């Protein structure tokens, strides 16, 4: 029986035998399906063109249009429509041919209501699976198209700006402050080029994650080493901005089954954000703790925070919070989507908690390495 379903599967039965039509109708309607019956292939096909049913039950031996012909035409309309052939024992050989032509299965006459119910249920499951796969494929293609359009646009705007700046430089009049003006335009060009390079690097990281190159497990990564290196990388920037960077990782933390460069990308992005979206005199704290089945890392800052209504958006590709606080901070909006993709590919989880003007905390759980307690 169908329960809780918004769209009832639509099934049609094509058979010139009235008793067969009526008994199929009764059995299948009782199951909760929407059912229609047709006396021959011509009428049935008309309905298939109009309504695209989920499943077609068709007799092979019929006047006007044979069942085999119906199968070929249905297949041409939509190869994912599931076709179940019903046939007398004498034509089982033909039924096998029908399956070769695209029918899903066949039911020899006479059959019991249970046999019909079972074959239809299985056929519908296959149909739903095929539909879902096709929808996902379409969605992915649309996303790829949108992504390409968006990235092309993102590449175009800094390049167009740099071109403009170079034109200005080319025609700069000889004035006493020419050198200072030149420097300003060169600095602007360099900033736009850095933006572009960052975007390309993020884009490459995403394509590596999607192809599994970055997240495939090729050993155990040592978080202690990674965080020591990250401290060395970020300390100068923190000193410059007067931000207190505290990274506290237990020395005997078990390894994480992941590539080291993948975890570096993850924590580099999170710590970089905590510094970038911080305030002078603020702090960034990184802590790691061994849990029963995972390693939990907390990256917490006392920065500008994220507005409540924007929290759900920060993991979307290219999303950046637009505010007075952020408008001068450069970025592409791909850092957190990359973090989320990495964590999920590794079988972990990432959560965020933030309060505007108070700070933000990202909590990451990663599966523990082999041979460790609870692993
Ligand atoms: N620690 C944080 N504190 C406050 N806001 C944050 C923090 N981390 C992220 N955000 C907000 O989330 C947005 C998305 O972050 P994300 O890292 O994806 O992109 P980005 O930092 O803008 O650019 P990039 O791709 O260079 O990392 C940021 O633009 C910022 O508005
Ligand atoms: Mg970022």
PDB file of C-alpha atoms and ligand atoms in Angstrom, residues 198 202 269-278 299 301 303-307 310 313-316 318-323 326 329-339 352 354 359-362, ligand 1:
ATOM      1  CA  UNK A 198      43.362  33.105  -4.968  1.00  0.00           C
ATOM      2  CA  UNK A 202      40.361  27.772  -4.686  1.00  0.00           C
ATOM      3  CA  UNK A 269      41.072  28.367   5.681  1.00  0.00           C
ATOM      4  CA  UNK A 270      39.491  28.355   9.142  1.00  0.00           C
ATOM      5  CA  UNK A 271      42.415  29.997  10.948  1.00  0.00           C
ATOM      6  CA  UNK A 272      42.853  32.489   8.120  1.00  0.00           C
ATOM      7  CA  UNK A 273      39.174  33.490   8.458  1.00  0.00           C
ATOM      8  CA  UNK A 274      39.521  33.834  12.241  1.00  0.00           C
ATOM      9  CA  UNK A 275      42.367  36.293  11.730  1.00  0.00           C
ATOM     10  CA  UNK A 276      40.837  38.043   8.708  1.00  0.00           C
ATOM     11  CA  UNK A 277      37.467  38.660  10.378  1.00  0.00           C
ATOM     12  CA  UNK A 278      38.950  39.620  13.743  1.00  0.00           C
ATOM     13  CA  UNK A 299      38.725  27.126  15.945  1.00  0.00           C
ATOM     14  CA  UNK A 301      37.844  33.775  17.534  1.00  0.00           C
ATOM     15  CA  UNK A 303      36.133  38.658  15.885  1.00  0.00           C
ATOM     16  CA  UNK A 304      33.313  40.471  14.137  1.00  0.00           C
ATOM     17  CA  UNK A 305      30.946  37.460  14.235  1.00  0.00           C
ATOM     18  CA  UNK A 306      28.345  36.443  11.660  1.00  0.00           C
ATOM     19  CA  UNK A 307      24.750  37.760  11.642  1.00  0.00           C
ATOM     20  CA  UNK A 310      23.536  34.682   7.382  1.00  0.00           C
ATOM     21  CA  UNK A 313      24.627  30.828   3.847  1.00  0.00           C
ATOM     22  CA  UNK A 314      28.318  30.895   4.672  1.00  0.00           C
ATOM     23  CA  UNK A 315      28.977  27.391   3.323  1.00  0.00           C
ATOM     24  CA  UNK A 316      27.453  28.275  -0.085  1.00  0.00           C
ATOM     25  CA  UNK A 318      30.932  32.418  -3.356  1.00  0.00           C
ATOM     26  CA  UNK A 319      28.791  33.658  -0.469  1.00  0.00           C
ATOM     27  CA  UNK A 320      30.322  36.528   1.543  1.00  0.00           C
ATOM     28  CA  UNK A 321      28.653  38.546   4.298  1.00  0.00           C
ATOM     29  CA  UNK A 322      28.269  42.121   3.083  1.00  0.00           C
ATOM     30  CA  UNK A 323      28.648  44.660   5.874  1.00  0.00           C
ATOM     31  CA  UNK A 326      33.689  43.112   5.785  1.00  0.00           C
ATOM     32  CA  UNK A 329      38.348  42.443   3.474  1.00  0.00           C
ATOM     33  CA  UNK A 330      39.272  40.582   0.287  1.00  0.00           C
ATOM     34  CA  UNK A 331      38.097  37.021  -0.407  1.00  0.00           C
ATOM     35  CA  UNK A 332      36.336  34.831  -2.926  1.00  0.00           C
ATOM     36  CA  UNK A 333      33.720  33.141  -0.733  1.00  0.00           C
ATOM     37  CA  UNK A 334      35.048  29.672  -1.531  1.00  0.00           C
ATOM     38  CA  UNK A 335      37.032  29.003   1.660  1.00  0.00           C
ATOM     39  CA  UNK A 336      34.215  27.603   3.801  1.00  0.00           C
ATOM     40  CA  UNK A 337      32.551  25.617   0.982  1.00  0.00           C
ATOM     41  CA  UNK A 338      35.955  23.970   0.489  1.00  0.00           C
ATOM     42  CA  UNK A 339      36.181  23.234   4.247  1.00  0.00           C
ATOM     43  CA  UNK A 352      29.464  26.866  13.480  1.00  0.00           C
ATOM     44  CA  UNK A 354      28.642  32.779  16.094  1.00  0.00           C
ATOM     45  CA  UNK A 359      33.067  36.018  17.874  1.00  0.00           C
ATOM     46  CA  UNK A 360      32.774  32.802  15.946  1.00  0.00           C
ATOM     47  CA  UNK A 361      33.595  29.181  16.703  1.00  0.00           C
ATOM     48  CA  UNK A 362      33.902  26.358  14.186  1.00  0.00           C
TER      49      UNK A 362
HETATM   50  N1  LIG B   1      35.624  33.530  11.558  1.00  0.00           N
HETATM   51  C1  LIG B   1      34.744  34.286  10.908  1.00  0.00           C
HETATM   52  N2  LIG B   1      34.236  35.405  11.493  1.00  0.00           N
HETATM   53  C2  LIG B   1      33.337  36.173  10.881  1.00  0.00           C
HETATM   54  N3  LIG B   1      32.864  35.949   9.633  1.00  0.00           N
HETATM   55  C3  LIG B   1      33.315  34.859   8.996  1.00  0.00           C
HETATM   56  C4  LIG B   1      34.274  33.976   9.586  1.00  0.00           C
HETATM   57  N4  LIG B   1      34.529  32.993   8.709  1.00  0.00           N
HETATM   58  C5  LIG B   1      33.775  33.241   7.635  1.00  0.00           C
HETATM   59  N5  LIG B   1      33.060  34.360   7.787  1.00  0.00           N
HETATM   60  C6  LIG B   1      32.074  34.926   6.829  1.00  0.00           C
HETATM   61  O1  LIG B   1      31.718  33.899   5.910  1.00  0.00           O
HETATM   62  C7  LIG B   1      31.999  34.285   4.578  1.00  0.00           C
HETATM   63  C8  LIG B   1      32.436  33.093   3.780  1.00  0.00           C
HETATM   64  O2  LIG B   1      33.728  32.656   4.224  1.00  0.00           O
HETATM   65  P1  LIG B   1      34.717  31.982   3.203  1.00  0.00           P
HETATM   66  O3  LIG B   1      35.931  31.583   3.932  1.00  0.00           O
HETATM   67  O4  LIG B   1      33.953  30.952   2.462  1.00  0.00           O
HETATM   68  O5  LIG B   1      35.019  33.118   2.137  1.00  0.00           O
HETATM   69  P2  LIG B   1      35.982  34.376   2.218  1.00  0.00           P
HETATM   70  O6  LIG B   1      36.791  34.368   3.470  1.00  0.00           O
HETATM   71  O7  LIG B   1      35.121  35.556   1.967  1.00  0.00           O
HETATM   72  O8  LIG B   1      36.894  34.153   0.951  1.00  0.00           O
HETATM   73  P3  LIG B   1      38.031  33.021   0.720  1.00  0.00           P
HETATM   74  O9  LIG B   1      37.481  32.191  -0.391  1.00  0.00           O
HETATM   75  O10 LIG B   1      39.213  33.813   0.322  1.00  0.00           O
HETATM   76  O11 LIG B   1      38.183  32.244   1.981  1.00  0.00           O
HETATM   77  C9  LIG B   1      33.059  35.362   4.707  1.00  0.00           C
HETATM   78  O12 LIG B   1      33.023  36.239   3.599  1.00  0.00           O
HETATM   79  C10 LIG B   1      32.674  36.050   6.007  1.00  0.00           C
HETATM   80  O13 LIG B   1      31.684  37.006   5.742  1.00  0.00           O
END
